[in-house]
Each structure stands twice: as structure tokens, then as C-alpha cells.
Amino acid sequence: MDKQLPKGQREHGTFPRFGLSQYANRFPDNIDEIKVTISGDGLAETDISEAIKSSQRTTQTSDFHCVTTWSKSDLNWGGIKFKDFYEKVIVPNIQDSVTHKFVIFKAQDGYKTSLFLEDLMQDDVMLVDTLNGTPLTIEHGAPFRLIVPKHYGYKNLKHLYKIEFYTEKKKVKQGYLRFMDHPRARVAHEERAVGGPGWFFRYLYRPLIKGTVKEFDKAMKKYYLKQKST
Ligand SMILES: Nc1nc2c(c(=O)[nH]1)N[C@H]1C(S)=C(S)[C@@H](COP(=O)(O)O)O[C@H]1N2
Ligand SMILES: [Mo]
């Protein structure tokens, strides 16, 4: 019997490279080495790449749920737990006594996302550099990405290079329509977007899957051809 997926989700079979079409042809410059900077309230801008590399590693198997309704079950991620990362790497860097509430993530392809720190402190949230035992490919976020399994795919930022910690919620311009970004985007509550019930967006988004997968595939092939010729 098929396992029960969250409401409105369907098993996709493969794990496609995916996103908003404006990111299909944008690629990270650095795919080999983890390079991450932090900043924000009570934090000086600091390169924490070395601290990440020497952090305690772990692996986890979890399902991935894109807001457009495709899911991929049983992905095995390797990296560091966000909770450990916050406590061991971020907290020692805090200068004033501030209480962080809100976090913004930035990617090498210009993509951004945000989450409340409370959601990031769940046990299954990770910063990862391997998938199924091998280093992340460009398709899935090389060299380093965020994994928040209980939140829709669009919160799972790829090609991470910058993390900002704030005491209050901020406006984040993500480069797409405002309604598409739910501040929490919890899969279990079907928080697909704002301004309408979750089920409504299933029907709006589902027809876009096929074309988007094709577009991202095509962009990836073009990228590899260009790499070969230079
Ligand atoms: N940097 C970056 N992160 C991103 C995206 C993107 O376009 N760029 N797309 C998001 C969306 S909508 C989804 S569903 C997942 C897809 O992850 P995958 O390409 O590894 O399947 O990445 C998310 N993170
Ligand atoms: Mo997505």
C-alpha cells in the first residue's frame, strides 16, 4: 500500500530540479566549497564556514513536499542539525543580549526565503551538503542547502551563502508574487500561500508542474553544454 502523503500531495517518483521559472537559468558560482556568512541583530558580519565544517554531522531520511503538490519520499540528507548550529555557532557570536525570532536565508542564484526561528529549531531541520550519501549536485542545491521537511519546498533554500538573524519579522522581497509566500508554509496545515485556502492553490499550481520540470531540465542541459565548451 502507498504510504499516506500530506493533504493534496502526490508521489512524483523522481526528484526533479525545481523552482520558479525565473531561477531556471541562474546557477551558483561556487559549487565546491561551503561558504556562509551570518549577520543581523546583535551579530557582526562573520564568515562561519570553518565552524560549519567542524560541526557534528548527522544524517536523516525525510520526505520533500513542493507547494505545487509533487512530493518525493525518503530522501537521505547529510549535514548538521540547525538547532545545534544555532546553539553552538550562532549563540557564541551574539554580542548584545538579543532574542532572535526571524531568519532570512539568501542563495547564490538570487533566491531568498525566511522562517521564524521557532520553526527552524525543530529536530528535523538541517543544513546539508549530501543527498543519499553523495555531495549535493547543482540540481539539488550545491554546495549547501536548507532542509525543513515539515514546510513546503520553497522554504528549502538551495545554494545557501548568507543567513541573517533578526529580533522581529522583516519584509522579504522574494522576487515573486507576495501571495505565494506564506510566512510559515507548514505542510500539515496546508499553508500553501496567503489569501486563500490551501486546497484552492492545489488546483492553481498542479498544472504548472510538468512544464516547470521540463524548463529546469532544459536549463540544466544548457548549463552542462556550456561548461563543456569552456
Ligand atoms: N536557491 C534556490 N532555492 C530554491 C529554489 C530556487 O529556485 N532557488 N526553489 C525552491 C522550490 S519552489 C522548491 S520545490 C525546491 C526544489 O528543490 P530541488 O530543486 O532540489 O528539487 O527548492 C526551493 N529552493
Ligand atoms: Mo516548490
mmCIF file of C-alpha atoms and ligand atoms in Angstrom:
data_model
loop_
_atom_site.group_PDB
_atom_site.id
_atom_site.type_symbol
_atom_site.label_atom_id
_atom_site.label_comp_id
_atom_site.label_asym_id
_atom_site.label_seq_id
_atom_site.Cartn_x
_atom_site.Cartn_y
_atom_site.Cartn_z
ATOM 1 C CA MET A 1 0.000 0.000 0.000
ATOM 2 C CA ASP A 2 1.162 3.506 -0.731
ATOM 3 C CA LYS A 3 2.098 5.496 2.285
ATOM 4 C CA GLN A 4 -0.143 8.349 3.283
ATOM 5 C CA LEU A 5 1.121 11.670 1.952
ATOM 6 C CA PRO A 6 0.006 15.033 3.368
ATOM 7 C CA LYS A 7 -3.219 16.534 2.036
ATOM 8 C CA GLY A 8 -3.135 17.359 -1.652
ATOM 9 C CA GLN A 9 0.332 15.852 -2.268
ATOM 10 C CA ARG A 10 1.198 13.135 -4.821
ATOM 11 C CA GLU A 11 4.327 10.990 -5.082
ATOM 12 C CA HIS A 12 6.430 12.208 -8.008
ATOM 13 C CA GLY A 13 8.691 9.181 -8.486
ATOM 14 C CA THR A 14 11.792 11.166 -9.363
ATOM 15 C CA PHE A 15 13.294 14.144 -7.524
ATOM 16 C CA PRO A 16 13.276 16.943 -10.116
ATOM 17 C CA ARG A 17 15.299 20.157 -10.112
ATOM 18 C CA PHE A 18 12.532 22.683 -9.425
ATOM 19 C CA GLY A 19 11.642 26.279 -8.611
ATOM 20 C CA LEU A 20 10.141 29.420 -10.034
ATOM 21 C CA SER A 21 10.914 29.692 -13.721
ATOM 22 C CA GLN A 22 12.903 32.890 -13.291
ATOM 23 C CA TYR A 23 15.539 30.816 -11.426
ATOM 24 C CA ALA A 24 15.784 28.024 -14.002
ATOM 25 C CA ASN A 25 18.745 29.619 -15.778
ATOM 26 C CA ARG A 26 20.513 31.001 -12.720
ATOM 27 C CA PHE A 27 23.347 28.924 -11.302
ATOM 28 C CA PRO A 28 25.678 29.236 -8.318
ATOM 29 C CA ASP A 29 29.264 30.382 -8.973
ATOM 30 C CA ASN A 30 30.694 28.364 -6.114
ATOM 31 C CA ILE A 31 29.591 24.735 -6.095
ATOM 32 C CA ASP A 32 32.594 23.103 -4.437
ATOM 33 C CA GLU A 33 33.102 24.656 -1.058
ATOM 34 C CA ILE A 34 30.742 25.718 1.722
ATOM 35 C CA LYS A 35 30.973 29.482 2.177
ATOM 36 C CA VAL A 36 28.448 31.026 4.575
ATOM 37 C CA THR A 37 28.308 34.440 6.219
ATOM 38 C CA ILE A 38 25.997 35.463 9.066
ATOM 39 C CA SER A 39 24.768 38.901 10.136
ATOM 40 C CA GLY A 40 21.777 40.577 11.775
ATOM 41 C CA ASP A 41 20.704 41.883 15.175
ATOM 42 C CA GLY A 42 23.479 41.528 17.748
ATOM 43 C CA LEU A 43 25.735 39.887 15.179
ATOM 44 C CA ALA A 44 28.719 41.293 13.328
ATOM 45 C CA GLU A 45 29.048 40.110 9.749
ATOM 46 C CA THR A 46 31.059 36.907 10.203
ATOM 47 C CA ASP A 47 32.276 34.124 7.926
ATOM 48 C CA ILE A 48 31.304 30.907 9.715
ATOM 49 C CA SER A 49 32.349 28.426 7.012
ATOM 50 C CA GLU A 50 35.055 26.831 9.168
ATOM 51 C CA ALA A 51 32.712 26.419 12.149
ATOM 52 C CA ILE A 52 30.219 24.647 9.875
ATOM 53 C CA LYS A 53 32.883 22.306 8.534
ATOM 54 C CA SER A 54 33.944 21.292 12.044
ATOM 55 C CA SER A 55 30.368 20.837 13.368
ATOM 56 C CA GLN A 56 28.968 17.480 14.491
ATOM 57 C CA ARG A 57 27.459 15.731 11.463
ATOM 58 C CA THR A 58 24.305 13.657 11.205
ATOM 59 C CA THR A 59 22.031 12.081 8.572
ATOM 60 C CA GLN A 60 18.265 11.915 8.311
ATOM 61 C CA THR A 61 15.660 10.461 5.996
ATOM 62 C CA SER A 62 12.675 12.696 5.286
ATOM 63 C CA ASP A 63 10.045 13.434 2.642
ATOM 64 C CA PHE A 64 10.064 16.566 0.486
ATOM 65 C CA HIS A 65 6.844 18.387 -0.404
ATOM 66 C CA CYS A 66 6.705 21.039 -3.123
ATOM 67 C CA VAL A 67 3.838 23.513 -2.860
ATOM 68 C CA THR A 68 2.773 22.635 -6.419
ATOM 69 C CA THR A 69 1.708 19.196 -4.980
ATOM 70 C CA TRP A 70 4.581 16.900 -6.015
ATOM 71 C CA SER A 71 6.358 15.005 -3.214
ATOM 72 C CA LYS A 72 9.490 12.878 -3.075
ATOM 73 C CA SER A 73 9.653 10.392 -0.210
ATOM 74 C CA ASP A 74 12.638 9.030 1.668
ATOM 75 C CA LEU A 75 15.459 11.404 0.820
ATOM 76 C CA ASN A 76 18.547 10.836 2.949
ATOM 77 C CA TRP A 77 20.265 14.111 3.809
ATOM 78 C CA GLY A 78 23.659 14.571 5.462
ATOM 79 C CA GLY A 79 24.895 17.664 7.244
ATOM 80 C CA ILE A 80 24.294 19.477 10.523
ATOM 81 C CA LYS A 81 21.175 19.995 12.601
ATOM 82 C CA PHE A 82 20.004 23.622 12.517
ATOM 83 C CA LYS A 83 19.314 23.560 16.257
ATOM 84 C CA ASP A 84 22.916 22.540 17.037
ATOM 85 C CA PHE A 85 24.145 25.090 14.543
ATOM 86 C CA TYR A 86 22.196 27.899 16.202
ATOM 87 C CA GLU A 87 23.277 26.932 19.721
ATOM 88 C CA LYS A 88 26.939 26.171 19.018
ATOM 89 C CA VAL A 89 27.818 28.505 16.156
ATOM 90 C CA ILE A 90 25.413 31.467 16.330
ATOM 91 C CA VAL A 91 24.813 31.964 20.061
ATOM 92 C CA PRO A 92 28.552 32.359 20.884
ATOM 93 C CA ASN A 93 28.717 35.138 18.266
ATOM 94 C CA ILE A 94 25.848 37.204 19.727
ATOM 95 C CA GLN A 95 27.192 40.470 21.102
ATOM 96 C CA ASP A 96 24.276 42.148 22.861
ATOM 97 C CA SER A 97 21.572 40.259 24.667
ATOM 98 C CA VAL A 98 19.104 39.904 21.821
ATOM 99 C CA THR A 99 16.401 37.292 21.262
ATOM 100 C CA HIS A 100 16.234 36.244 17.631
ATOM 101 C CA LYS A 101 12.831 35.479 16.184
ATOM 102 C CA PHE A 102 13.145 35.680 12.430
ATOM 103 C CA VAL A 103 15.704 34.359 9.952
ATOM 104 C CA ILE A 104 16.377 35.252 6.313
ATOM 105 C CA PHE A 105 18.290 32.902 4.002
ATOM 106 C CA LYS A 106 19.959 34.054 0.782
ATOM 107 C CA ALA A 107 21.131 31.950 -2.142
ATOM 108 C CA GLN A 108 23.776 32.316 -4.833
ATOM 109 C CA ASP A 109 21.120 32.360 -7.566
ATOM 110 C CA GLY A 110 19.412 35.403 -6.006
ATOM 111 C CA TYR A 111 16.659 33.366 -4.319
ATOM 112 C CA LYS A 112 15.679 34.284 -0.761
ATOM 113 C CA THR A 113 13.402 32.858 1.858
ATOM 114 C CA SER A 114 12.549 33.407 5.523
ATOM 115 C CA LEU A 115 11.271 31.456 8.506
ATOM 116 C CA PHE A 116 10.617 32.019 12.185
ATOM 117 C CA LEU A 117 13.461 30.754 14.363
ATOM 118 C CA GLU A 118 10.922 28.660 16.284
ATOM 119 C CA ASP A 119 10.145 26.656 13.136
ATOM 120 C CA LEU A 120 13.856 26.245 12.422
ATOM 121 C CA MET A 121 14.558 24.807 15.885
ATOM 122 C CA GLN A 122 12.525 21.636 15.138
ATOM 123 C CA ASP A 123 14.524 18.433 15.345
ATOM 124 C CA ASP A 124 14.354 17.626 11.605
ATOM 125 C CA VAL A 125 15.651 20.953 10.260
ATOM 126 C CA MET A 126 19.106 20.651 8.729
ATOM 127 C CA LEU A 127 21.794 22.456 6.765
ATOM 128 C CA VAL A 128 23.003 19.774 4.364
ATOM 129 C CA ASP A 129 25.801 19.093 1.904
ATOM 130 C CA THR A 130 24.995 15.494 0.899
ATOM 131 C CA LEU A 131 21.965 13.701 -0.564
ATOM 132 C CA ASN A 132 21.750 9.894 -0.457
ATOM 133 C CA GLY A 133 25.402 9.688 0.542
ATOM 134 C CA THR A 134 26.949 11.845 -2.174
ATOM 135 C CA PRO A 135 27.794 15.565 -2.318
ATOM 136 C CA LEU A 136 24.884 17.782 -3.381
ATOM 137 C CA THR A 137 24.665 18.282 -7.128
ATOM 138 C CA ILE A 138 23.814 21.675 -8.653
ATOM 139 C CA GLU A 139 20.328 20.292 -9.316
ATOM 140 C CA HIS A 140 19.681 19.907 -5.600
ATOM 141 C CA GLY A 141 21.473 22.872 -4.087
ATOM 142 C CA ALA A 142 25.260 22.534 -4.193
ATOM 143 C CA PRO A 143 27.259 23.148 -2.194
ATOM 144 C CA PHE A 144 24.959 23.668 0.821
ATOM 145 C CA ARG A 145 21.207 23.989 1.385
ATOM 146 C CA LEU A 146 18.473 24.244 3.993
ATOM 147 C CA ILE A 147 16.110 21.313 4.628
ATOM 148 C CA VAL A 148 12.862 21.984 6.531
ATOM 149 C CA PRO A 149 10.805 18.833 5.837
ATOM 150 C CA LYS A 150 7.588 19.990 7.536
ATOM 151 C CA HIS A 151 7.486 23.151 5.403
ATOM 152 C CA TYR A 152 6.848 23.416 1.664
ATOM 153 C CA GLY A 153 9.727 23.117 -0.782
ATOM 154 C CA TYR A 154 10.029 26.850 -1.341
ATOM 155 C CA LYS A 155 11.384 27.284 2.197
ATOM 156 C CA ASN A 156 14.106 24.688 1.473
ATOM 157 C CA LEU A 157 16.619 27.131 0.020
ATOM 158 C CA LYS A 158 19.405 25.816 -2.229
ATOM 159 C CA HIS A 159 22.916 27.277 -2.812
ATOM 160 C CA LEU A 160 22.970 28.955 0.617
ATOM 161 C CA TYR A 161 25.595 31.658 1.234
ATOM 162 C CA LYS A 162 24.068 34.101 3.743
ATOM 163 C CA ILE A 163 21.934 33.798 6.914
ATOM 164 C CA GLU A 164 20.515 36.838 8.723
ATOM 165 C CA PHE A 165 19.050 36.702 12.233
ATOM 166 C CA TYR A 166 16.546 39.323 13.415
ATOM 167 C CA THR A 167 14.580 40.073 16.577
ATOM 168 C CA GLU A 168 11.468 40.980 14.555
ATOM 169 C CA LYS A 169 9.762 39.819 11.379
ATOM 170 C CA LYS A 170 11.026 41.675 8.291
ATOM 171 C CA LYS A 171 9.641 42.208 4.834
ATOM 172 C CA VAL A 172 11.469 39.929 2.445
ATOM 173 C CA LYS A 173 11.260 40.636 -1.241
ATOM 174 C CA GLN A 174 11.494 37.144 -2.718
ATOM 175 C CA GLY A 175 11.189 38.129 -6.341
ATOM 176 C CA TYR A 176 7.772 36.599 -6.866
ATOM 177 C CA LEU A 177 4.163 37.401 -6.111
ATOM 178 C CA ARG A 178 3.517 38.182 -2.483
ATOM 179 C CA PHE A 179 0.595 35.752 -2.039
ATOM 180 C CA MET A 180 2.875 32.855 -2.967
ATOM 181 C CA ASP A 181 4.946 33.228 0.196
ATOM 182 C CA HIS A 182 3.297 32.045 3.378
ATOM 183 C CA PRO A 183 5.349 33.133 6.436
ATOM 184 C CA ARG A 184 5.303 29.559 7.819
ATOM 185 C CA ALA A 185 4.236 27.319 4.908
ATOM 186 C CA ARG A 186 3.558 24.278 7.099
ATOM 187 C CA VAL A 187 2.657 21.221 5.031
ATOM 188 C CA ALA A 188 0.424 19.712 7.751
ATOM 189 C CA HIS A 189 -1.734 22.854 7.795
ATOM 190 C CA GLU A 190 -1.672 23.154 4.010
ATOM 191 C CA GLU A 191 -0.290 26.710 4.262
ATOM 192 C CA ARG A 192 0.498 26.824 0.549
ATOM 193 C CA ALA A 193 0.043 30.572 0.173
ATOM 194 C CA VAL A 194 -1.764 33.513 1.740
ATOM 195 C CA GLY A 195 -5.171 34.853 0.766
ATOM 196 C CA GLY A 196 -6.964 31.584 0.126
ATOM 197 C CA PRO A 197 -7.481 28.039 1.404
ATOM 198 C CA GLY A 198 -4.697 25.516 0.707
ATOM 199 C CA TRP A 199 -6.853 23.283 -1.488
ATOM 200 C CA PHE A 200 -7.525 26.170 -3.847
ATOM 201 C CA PHE A 201 -3.834 26.550 -4.633
ATOM 202 C CA ARG A 202 -3.539 22.790 -5.398
ATOM 203 C CA TYR A 203 -5.631 23.342 -8.494
ATOM 204 C CA LEU A 204 -3.834 26.541 -9.416
ATOM 205 C CA TYR A 205 -0.321 25.079 -9.054
ATOM 206 C CA ARG A 206 -0.678 21.433 -10.136
ATOM 207 C CA PRO A 207 -0.959 22.184 -13.881
ATOM 208 C CA LEU A 208 2.392 24.010 -13.708
ATOM 209 C CA ILE A 209 4.497 21.007 -12.607
ATOM 210 C CA LYS A 210 5.162 19.348 -15.950
ATOM 211 C CA GLY A 211 6.235 22.497 -17.766
ATOM 212 C CA THR A 212 8.402 23.686 -14.889
ATOM 213 C CA VAL A 213 10.257 20.367 -14.618
ATOM 214 C CA LYS A 214 10.914 20.494 -18.374
ATOM 215 C CA GLU A 215 12.117 24.077 -18.219
ATOM 216 C CA PHE A 216 14.525 23.356 -15.343
ATOM 217 C CA ASP A 217 15.831 20.226 -17.131
ATOM 218 C CA LYS A 218 16.432 22.149 -20.310
ATOM 219 C CA ALA A 219 18.256 24.933 -18.458
ATOM 220 C CA MET A 220 20.460 22.346 -16.729
ATOM 221 C CA LYS A 221 21.380 20.677 -20.043
ATOM 222 C CA LYS A 222 22.265 24.063 -21.495
ATOM 223 C CA TYR A 223 24.458 24.771 -18.464
ATOM 224 C CA TYR A 224 26.353 21.475 -18.855
ATOM 225 C CA LEU A 225 26.888 22.068 -22.583
ATOM 226 C CA LYS A 226 28.326 25.497 -21.856
ATOM 227 C CA GLN A 227 30.621 24.061 -19.164
ATOM 228 C CA LYS A 228 31.941 21.516 -21.667
ATOM 229 C CA SER A 229 32.705 24.144 -24.278
ATOM 230 C CA THR A 230 34.652 26.465 -21.961
HETATM 231 N N1 LIG B 1 18.239 28.911 -4.384
HETATM 232 C C1 LIG B 1 17.045 28.371 -4.679
HETATM 233 N N2 LIG B 1 16.439 27.617 -3.749
HETATM 234 C C2 LIG B 1 15.236 27.060 -4.015
HETATM 235 C C3 LIG B 1 14.569 27.288 -5.226
HETATM 236 C C4 LIG B 1 15.243 28.086 -6.198
HETATM 237 O O1 LIG B 1 14.764 28.322 -7.326
HETATM 238 N N3 LIG B 1 16.476 28.600 -5.886
HETATM 239 N N4 LIG B 1 13.315 26.726 -5.458
HETATM 240 C C5 LIG B 1 12.549 26.251 -4.291
HETATM 241 C C6 LIG B 1 11.433 25.348 -4.626
HETATM 242 S S1 LIG B 1 9.976 26.048 -5.126
HETATM 243 C C7 LIG B 1 11.499 24.002 -4.423
HETATM 244 S S2 LIG B 1 10.176 22.974 -4.634
HETATM 245 C C8 LIG B 1 12.781 23.362 -4.040
HETATM 246 C C9 LIG B 1 13.163 22.328 -5.063
HETATM 247 O O2 LIG B 1 14.329 21.653 -4.676
HETATM 248 P P1 LIG B 1 15.052 20.704 -5.707
HETATM 249 O O3 LIG B 1 15.379 21.514 -6.934
HETATM 250 O O4 LIG B 1 16.246 20.158 -5.011
HETATM 251 O O5 LIG B 1 14.053 19.626 -6.071
HETATM 252 O O6 LIG B 1 13.836 24.284 -3.895
HETATM 253 C C10 LIG B 1 13.467 25.517 -3.320
HETATM 254 N N5 LIG B 1 14.666 26.277 -3.064
HETATM 255 MO MO MO B 2 8.306 24.286 -4.916
#
